[in-house]
Every structure is written in structure tokens, then in C-alpha cells.
CSV table of C-alpha atoms in Angstrom, one decimal:
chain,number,residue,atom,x,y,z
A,341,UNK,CA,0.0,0.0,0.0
A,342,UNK,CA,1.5,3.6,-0.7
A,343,UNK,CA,2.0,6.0,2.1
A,344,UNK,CA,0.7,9.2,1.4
A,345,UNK,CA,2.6,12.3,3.1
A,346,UNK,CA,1.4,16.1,3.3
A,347,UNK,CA,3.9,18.8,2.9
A,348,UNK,CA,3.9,22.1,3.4
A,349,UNK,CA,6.5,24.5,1.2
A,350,UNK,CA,7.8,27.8,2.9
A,351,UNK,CA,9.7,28.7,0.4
A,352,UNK,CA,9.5,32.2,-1.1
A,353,UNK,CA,11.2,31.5,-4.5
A,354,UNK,CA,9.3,30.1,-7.2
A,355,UNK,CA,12.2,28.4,-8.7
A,356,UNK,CA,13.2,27.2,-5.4
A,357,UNK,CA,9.9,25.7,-4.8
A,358,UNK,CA,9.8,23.7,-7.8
A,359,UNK,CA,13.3,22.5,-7.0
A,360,UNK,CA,12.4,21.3,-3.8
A,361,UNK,CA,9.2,19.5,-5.5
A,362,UNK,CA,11.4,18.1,-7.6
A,363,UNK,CA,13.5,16.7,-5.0
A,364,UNK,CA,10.5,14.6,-3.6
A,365,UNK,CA,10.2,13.0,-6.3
A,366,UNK,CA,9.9,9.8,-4.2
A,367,UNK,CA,10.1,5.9,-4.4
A,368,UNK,CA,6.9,4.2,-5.8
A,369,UNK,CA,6.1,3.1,-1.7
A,370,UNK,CA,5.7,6.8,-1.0
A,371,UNK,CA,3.8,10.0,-2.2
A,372,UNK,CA,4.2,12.8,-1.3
A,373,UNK,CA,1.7,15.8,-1.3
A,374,UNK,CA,2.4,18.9,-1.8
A,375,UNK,CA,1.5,22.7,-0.8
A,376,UNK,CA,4.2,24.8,-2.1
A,377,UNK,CA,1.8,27.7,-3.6
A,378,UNK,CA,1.0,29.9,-0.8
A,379,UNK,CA,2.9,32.4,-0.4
A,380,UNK,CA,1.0,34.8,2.4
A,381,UNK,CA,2.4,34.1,5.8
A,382,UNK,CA,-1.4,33.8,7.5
A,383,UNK,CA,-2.6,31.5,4.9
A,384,UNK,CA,0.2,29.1,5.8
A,385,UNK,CA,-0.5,29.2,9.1
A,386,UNK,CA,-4.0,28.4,8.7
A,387,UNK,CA,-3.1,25.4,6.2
A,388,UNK,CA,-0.4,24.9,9.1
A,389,UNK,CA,-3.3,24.1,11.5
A,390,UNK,CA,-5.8,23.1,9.4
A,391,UNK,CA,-4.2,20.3,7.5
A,392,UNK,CA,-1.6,18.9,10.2
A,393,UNK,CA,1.2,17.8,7.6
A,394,UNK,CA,3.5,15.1,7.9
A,395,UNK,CA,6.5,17.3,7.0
A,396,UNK,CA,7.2,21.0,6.8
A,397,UNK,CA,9.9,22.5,4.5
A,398,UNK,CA,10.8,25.8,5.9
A,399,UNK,CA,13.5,28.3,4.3
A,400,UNK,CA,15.1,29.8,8.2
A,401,UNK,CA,15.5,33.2,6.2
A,402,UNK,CA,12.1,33.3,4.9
A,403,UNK,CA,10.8,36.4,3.4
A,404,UNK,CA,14.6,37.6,4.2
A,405,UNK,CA,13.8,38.1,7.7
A,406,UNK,CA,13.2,35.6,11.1
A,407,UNK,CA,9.4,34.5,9.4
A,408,UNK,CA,11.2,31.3,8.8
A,409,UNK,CA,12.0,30.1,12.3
A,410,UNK,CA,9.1,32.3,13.8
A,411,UNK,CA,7.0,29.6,11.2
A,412,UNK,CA,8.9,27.0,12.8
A,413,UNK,CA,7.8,27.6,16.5
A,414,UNK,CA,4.4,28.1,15.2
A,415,UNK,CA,4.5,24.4,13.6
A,416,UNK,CA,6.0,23.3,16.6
A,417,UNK,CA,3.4,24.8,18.6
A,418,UNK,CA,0.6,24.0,16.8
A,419,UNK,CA,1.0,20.5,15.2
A,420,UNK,CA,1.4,17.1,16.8
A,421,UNK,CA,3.0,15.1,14.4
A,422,UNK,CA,4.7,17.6,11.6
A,423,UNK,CA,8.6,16.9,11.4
A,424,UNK,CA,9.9,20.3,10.4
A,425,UNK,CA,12.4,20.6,7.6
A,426,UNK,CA,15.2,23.5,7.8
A,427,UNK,CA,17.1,24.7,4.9
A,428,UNK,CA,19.6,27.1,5.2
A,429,UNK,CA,22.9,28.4,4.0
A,430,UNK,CA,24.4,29.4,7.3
A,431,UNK,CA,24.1,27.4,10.6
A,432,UNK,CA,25.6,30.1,12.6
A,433,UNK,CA,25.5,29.7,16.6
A,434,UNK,CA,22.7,32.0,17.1
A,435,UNK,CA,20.3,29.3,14.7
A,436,UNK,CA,22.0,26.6,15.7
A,437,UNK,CA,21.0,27.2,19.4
A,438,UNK,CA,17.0,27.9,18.4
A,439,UNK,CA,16.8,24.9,16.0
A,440,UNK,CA,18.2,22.7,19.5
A,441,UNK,CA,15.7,24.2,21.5
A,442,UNK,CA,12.9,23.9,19.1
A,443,UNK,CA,14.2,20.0,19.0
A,444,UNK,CA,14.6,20.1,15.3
A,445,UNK,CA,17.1,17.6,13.7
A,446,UNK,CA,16.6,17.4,9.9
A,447,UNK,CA,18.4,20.4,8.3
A,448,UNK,CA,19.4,20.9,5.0
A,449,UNK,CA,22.2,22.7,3.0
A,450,UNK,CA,20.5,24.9,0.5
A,451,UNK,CA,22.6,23.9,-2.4
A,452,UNK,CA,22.4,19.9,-1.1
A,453,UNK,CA,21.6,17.3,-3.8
A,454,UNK,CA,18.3,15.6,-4.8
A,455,UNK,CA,19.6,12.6,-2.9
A,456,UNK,CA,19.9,14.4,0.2
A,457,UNK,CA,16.9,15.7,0.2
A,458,UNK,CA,15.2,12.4,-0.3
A,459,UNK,CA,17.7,10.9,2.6
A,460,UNK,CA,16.4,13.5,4.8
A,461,UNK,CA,12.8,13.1,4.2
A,462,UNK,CA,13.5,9.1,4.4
A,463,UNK,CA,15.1,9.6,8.1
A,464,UNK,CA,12.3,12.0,9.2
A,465,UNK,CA,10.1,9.2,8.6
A,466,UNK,CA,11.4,7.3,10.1
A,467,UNK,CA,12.0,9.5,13.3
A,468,UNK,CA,16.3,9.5,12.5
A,469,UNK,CA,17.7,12.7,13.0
A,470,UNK,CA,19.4,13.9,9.6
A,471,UNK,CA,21.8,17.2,9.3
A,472,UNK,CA,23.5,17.8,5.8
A,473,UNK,CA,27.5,16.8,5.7
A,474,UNK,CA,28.2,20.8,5.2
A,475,UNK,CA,26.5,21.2,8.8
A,476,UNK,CA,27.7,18.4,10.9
A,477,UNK,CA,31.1,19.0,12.2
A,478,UNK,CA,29.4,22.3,13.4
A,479,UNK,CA,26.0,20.8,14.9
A,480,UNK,CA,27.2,18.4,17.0
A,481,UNK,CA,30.6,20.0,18.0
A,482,UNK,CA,31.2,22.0,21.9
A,483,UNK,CA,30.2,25.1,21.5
A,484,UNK,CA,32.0,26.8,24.6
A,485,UNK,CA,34.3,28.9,22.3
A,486,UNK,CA,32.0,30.7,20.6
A,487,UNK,CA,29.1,31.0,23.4
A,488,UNK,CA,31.8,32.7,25.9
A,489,UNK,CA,32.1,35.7,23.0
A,490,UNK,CA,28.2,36.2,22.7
A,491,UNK,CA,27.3,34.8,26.3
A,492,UNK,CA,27.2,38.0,28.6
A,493,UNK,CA,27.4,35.4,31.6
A,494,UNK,CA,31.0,34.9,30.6
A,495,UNK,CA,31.6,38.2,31.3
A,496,UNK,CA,30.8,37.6,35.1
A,497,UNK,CA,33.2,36.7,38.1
A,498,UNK,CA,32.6,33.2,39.7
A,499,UNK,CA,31.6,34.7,42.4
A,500,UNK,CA,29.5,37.6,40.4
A,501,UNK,CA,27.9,34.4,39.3
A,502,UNK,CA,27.3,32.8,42.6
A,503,UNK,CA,25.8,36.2,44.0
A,504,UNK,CA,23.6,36.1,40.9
A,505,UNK,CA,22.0,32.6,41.6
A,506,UNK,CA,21.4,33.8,44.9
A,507,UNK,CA,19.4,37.1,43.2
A,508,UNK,CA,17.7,34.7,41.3
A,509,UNK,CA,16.4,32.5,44.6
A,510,UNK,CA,14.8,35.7,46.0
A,511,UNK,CA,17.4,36.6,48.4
A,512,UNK,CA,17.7,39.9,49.8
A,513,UNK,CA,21.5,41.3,49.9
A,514,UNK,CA,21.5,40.5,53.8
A,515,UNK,CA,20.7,36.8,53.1
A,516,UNK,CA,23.4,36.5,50.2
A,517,UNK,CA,25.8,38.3,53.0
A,518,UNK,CA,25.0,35.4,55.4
A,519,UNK,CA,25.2,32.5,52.7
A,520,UNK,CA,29.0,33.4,51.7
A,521,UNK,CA,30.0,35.3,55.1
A,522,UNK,CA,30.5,38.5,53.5
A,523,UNK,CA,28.8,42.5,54.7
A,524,UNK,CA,25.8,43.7,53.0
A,525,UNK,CA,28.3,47.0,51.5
A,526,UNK,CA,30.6,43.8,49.8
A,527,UNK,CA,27.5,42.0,48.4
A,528,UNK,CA,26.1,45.3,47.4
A,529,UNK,CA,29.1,46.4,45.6
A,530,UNK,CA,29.1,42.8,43.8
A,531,UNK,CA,25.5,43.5,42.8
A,532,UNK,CA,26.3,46.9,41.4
A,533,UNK,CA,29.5,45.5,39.5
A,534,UNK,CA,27.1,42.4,37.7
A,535,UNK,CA,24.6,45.0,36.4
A,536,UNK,CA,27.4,47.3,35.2
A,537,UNK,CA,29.4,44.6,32.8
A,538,UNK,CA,25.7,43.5,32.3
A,539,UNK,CA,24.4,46.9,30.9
A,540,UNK,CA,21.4,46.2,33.4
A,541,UNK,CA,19.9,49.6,34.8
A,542,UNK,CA,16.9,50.0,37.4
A,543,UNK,CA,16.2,49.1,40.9
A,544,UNK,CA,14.6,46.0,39.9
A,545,UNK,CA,16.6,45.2,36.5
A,546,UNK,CA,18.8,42.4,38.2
A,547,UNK,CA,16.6,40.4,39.5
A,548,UNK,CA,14.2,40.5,36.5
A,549,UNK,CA,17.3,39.4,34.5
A,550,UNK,CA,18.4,36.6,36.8
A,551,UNK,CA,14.7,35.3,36.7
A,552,UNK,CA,14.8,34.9,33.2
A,553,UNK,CA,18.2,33.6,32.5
A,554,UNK,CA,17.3,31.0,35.6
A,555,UNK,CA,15.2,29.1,32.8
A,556,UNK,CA,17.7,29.2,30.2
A,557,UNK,CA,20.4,26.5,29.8
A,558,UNK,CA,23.4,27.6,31.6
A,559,UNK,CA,26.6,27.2,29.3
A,560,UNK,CA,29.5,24.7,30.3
A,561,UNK,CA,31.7,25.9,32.8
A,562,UNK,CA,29.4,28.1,34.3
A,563,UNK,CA,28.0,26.9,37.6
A,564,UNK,CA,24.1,25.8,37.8
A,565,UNK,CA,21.3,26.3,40.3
């Protein structure tokens, strides 16, 4: 019996469409569907939700802007089954972090063959992650290098960094002055320090910032709550 598979197109290029269609151009077992002619970002969604496709091909500078990955959180958000698709011709660190987050593991090099295209749709299928040969080296290497020059964490003190978990457990500066047997002025003067190399300004700036980066995934070799 042939398997029948929706897809969904976000690609803005005619030409690049039809190149992708041809691509899927698949073994006799499979068929694939699809919906490569909309081009209005709310109609997509709509098909998005409406139909519930198998698969997703999404250009990550769609529209040359983020509407490609912001497309991506919305498929992940609003579908149950879709595997989402990424192509791309630069996996920097900033993209590379989202896609990991967003759990996405089939991405594509934009000037890939027709055969990788069909690997990739094959290992989606089958739930394998795939990421094209000119990505991998990069995908599943340490990042530590190049998140300490964009991290603003990196910028902080180990201690800066202990004081700021503390901030981030709702402690007053008298509690954090207890915890590490230091005065209120010295844990003051820490606090003022952090939101200085941090850029951070306002009575209530810190701990709004420690809040949020709480939830984040800390980097490696910087401690962890």
C-alpha cells in the first residue's frame, strides 16, 4: 500500500519551490503531497493548522527576515505530528541554538543534492535525525568557544555568578551576606559590579534578568542552580 505524506512549502522563491518539489520526487512506496503555492504568511498558518502535515519545508530566512524560524515555532506549537524541515545556508550559533531548542534535527544545506533531500525526508520518517554533511562538524561540536564571546554570563566573576544565583532565589543582599559570610556594603558592591558589565539599569533590573536567565540552559563551565 503507498504511504501518502502532506507537505507544506515555505519557500518564497518560485524556482526554489519547484526544485524542492522536484526533489521529492519519491520511491513508488511513497507519495508525497504537496503545498508549495502559498505564499501569504497567515494563509500558511492556517493550512499549518488546518491540515496537520507530515513534514514542513521551511527556508530559516524566509521572506529575508526571522518569518522562517518564527513559522517553525508556530508548527511546533501547533501541530502534533509535523517533522519540520530546515534549509539554510548558514548554521551560525545563534540558529543553531534555536533549532536545539525547538528539537529540530533534519536540516538541509541549501545547495544539497536531490539525494539528500530524499535521505532526509526518508530519516524523518522514520524519526532519525538527519543534518547535511556541510553542517555536521558544526552541529554536534562543543560550542563553549564561541558562546563565551556572545554569552554576557562569561563576562561575570565566579563569584558575580554565585551572587547572581542567589538574586535569582529571592534573596535579599542580607541573606546572600549570610550564605557566603561576606557584609551587606561587599554584596552590594558585587551586585552593582554584575549590572554594570551586564548593561542592566533600574532598581529591579537584576533580578528580572536573573529570573529569566534561571530558565535558560546555563553554558559549560558556568556553575548551575
Amino acid at each position: 500500500m503507498m504511504r501518502e505524506f502532506d507537505v507544506i512549502v515555505a519557500y518564497e522563491d518560485p524556482l526554489k519551490r519547484l526544485g524542492i518539489r522536484a526533489m521529492l520526487e519519491a520511491p513508488k512506496e511513497l507519495k508525497f503531497i504537496l503545498h508549495d503555492d502559498i505564499s501569504d504568511l497567515d494563509k500558511m498558518r492556517a493550512l499549518i493548522v488546518d491540515l496537520q502535515p507530515d513534514f514542513i519545508v521551511i527556508d530559516a530566512t524566509l521572506n529575508s527576515n526571522n518569518s522562517g524560524i518564527e513559522l517553525a515555532q508556530f508548527t511546533k506549537a501547533n501541530t502534533k505530528k509535523a517533522k519540520i524541515v530546515i534549509m539554510t545556508f548558514d548554521l551560525d550559533i545563534r540558529l543553531k541554538r534555536i533549532l536545539k531548542k525547538l528539537e529540530i534535527t533534519w536540516i538541509l544545506y541549501k545547495a544539497d543534492t536531490v539525494e539528500s533531500m530524499k535521505k532526509c525526508a526518508w530519516r524523518a520518517i522514520h524519526d532519525k535525525p538527519y543534518i547535511s554533511k556541510k553542517f555536521r562538524e558544526k552541529w554536534y561540536a562543543e560550542d563553549t568557544e564561541e558562546m563565551q564571546k556572545d554569552n554576557p554570563l562569561y563576562k561575570l566573576s565566579k563569584t558575580e555568578i554565585k551572587i547572581l544565583q542567589q538574586v535569582a532565589q529571592g534573596k535579599t543582599n542580607k541573606e546572600i551576606a549570610l550564605e557566603f559570610f561576606k557584609s551587606v556594603k561587599t554584596v552590594k558592591n558585587h551586585r552593582q559590579n554584575i549590572c554594570n558589565k551586564l548593561n542592566l539599569q533600574g532598581s529591579n533590573a537584576l533580578l528580572k534578568y536573573a529570573l529569566e536567565i534561571k530558565k535558560d540552559i546555563i553554558p559549560p563551565g558556568v556553575p548551575i542552580w
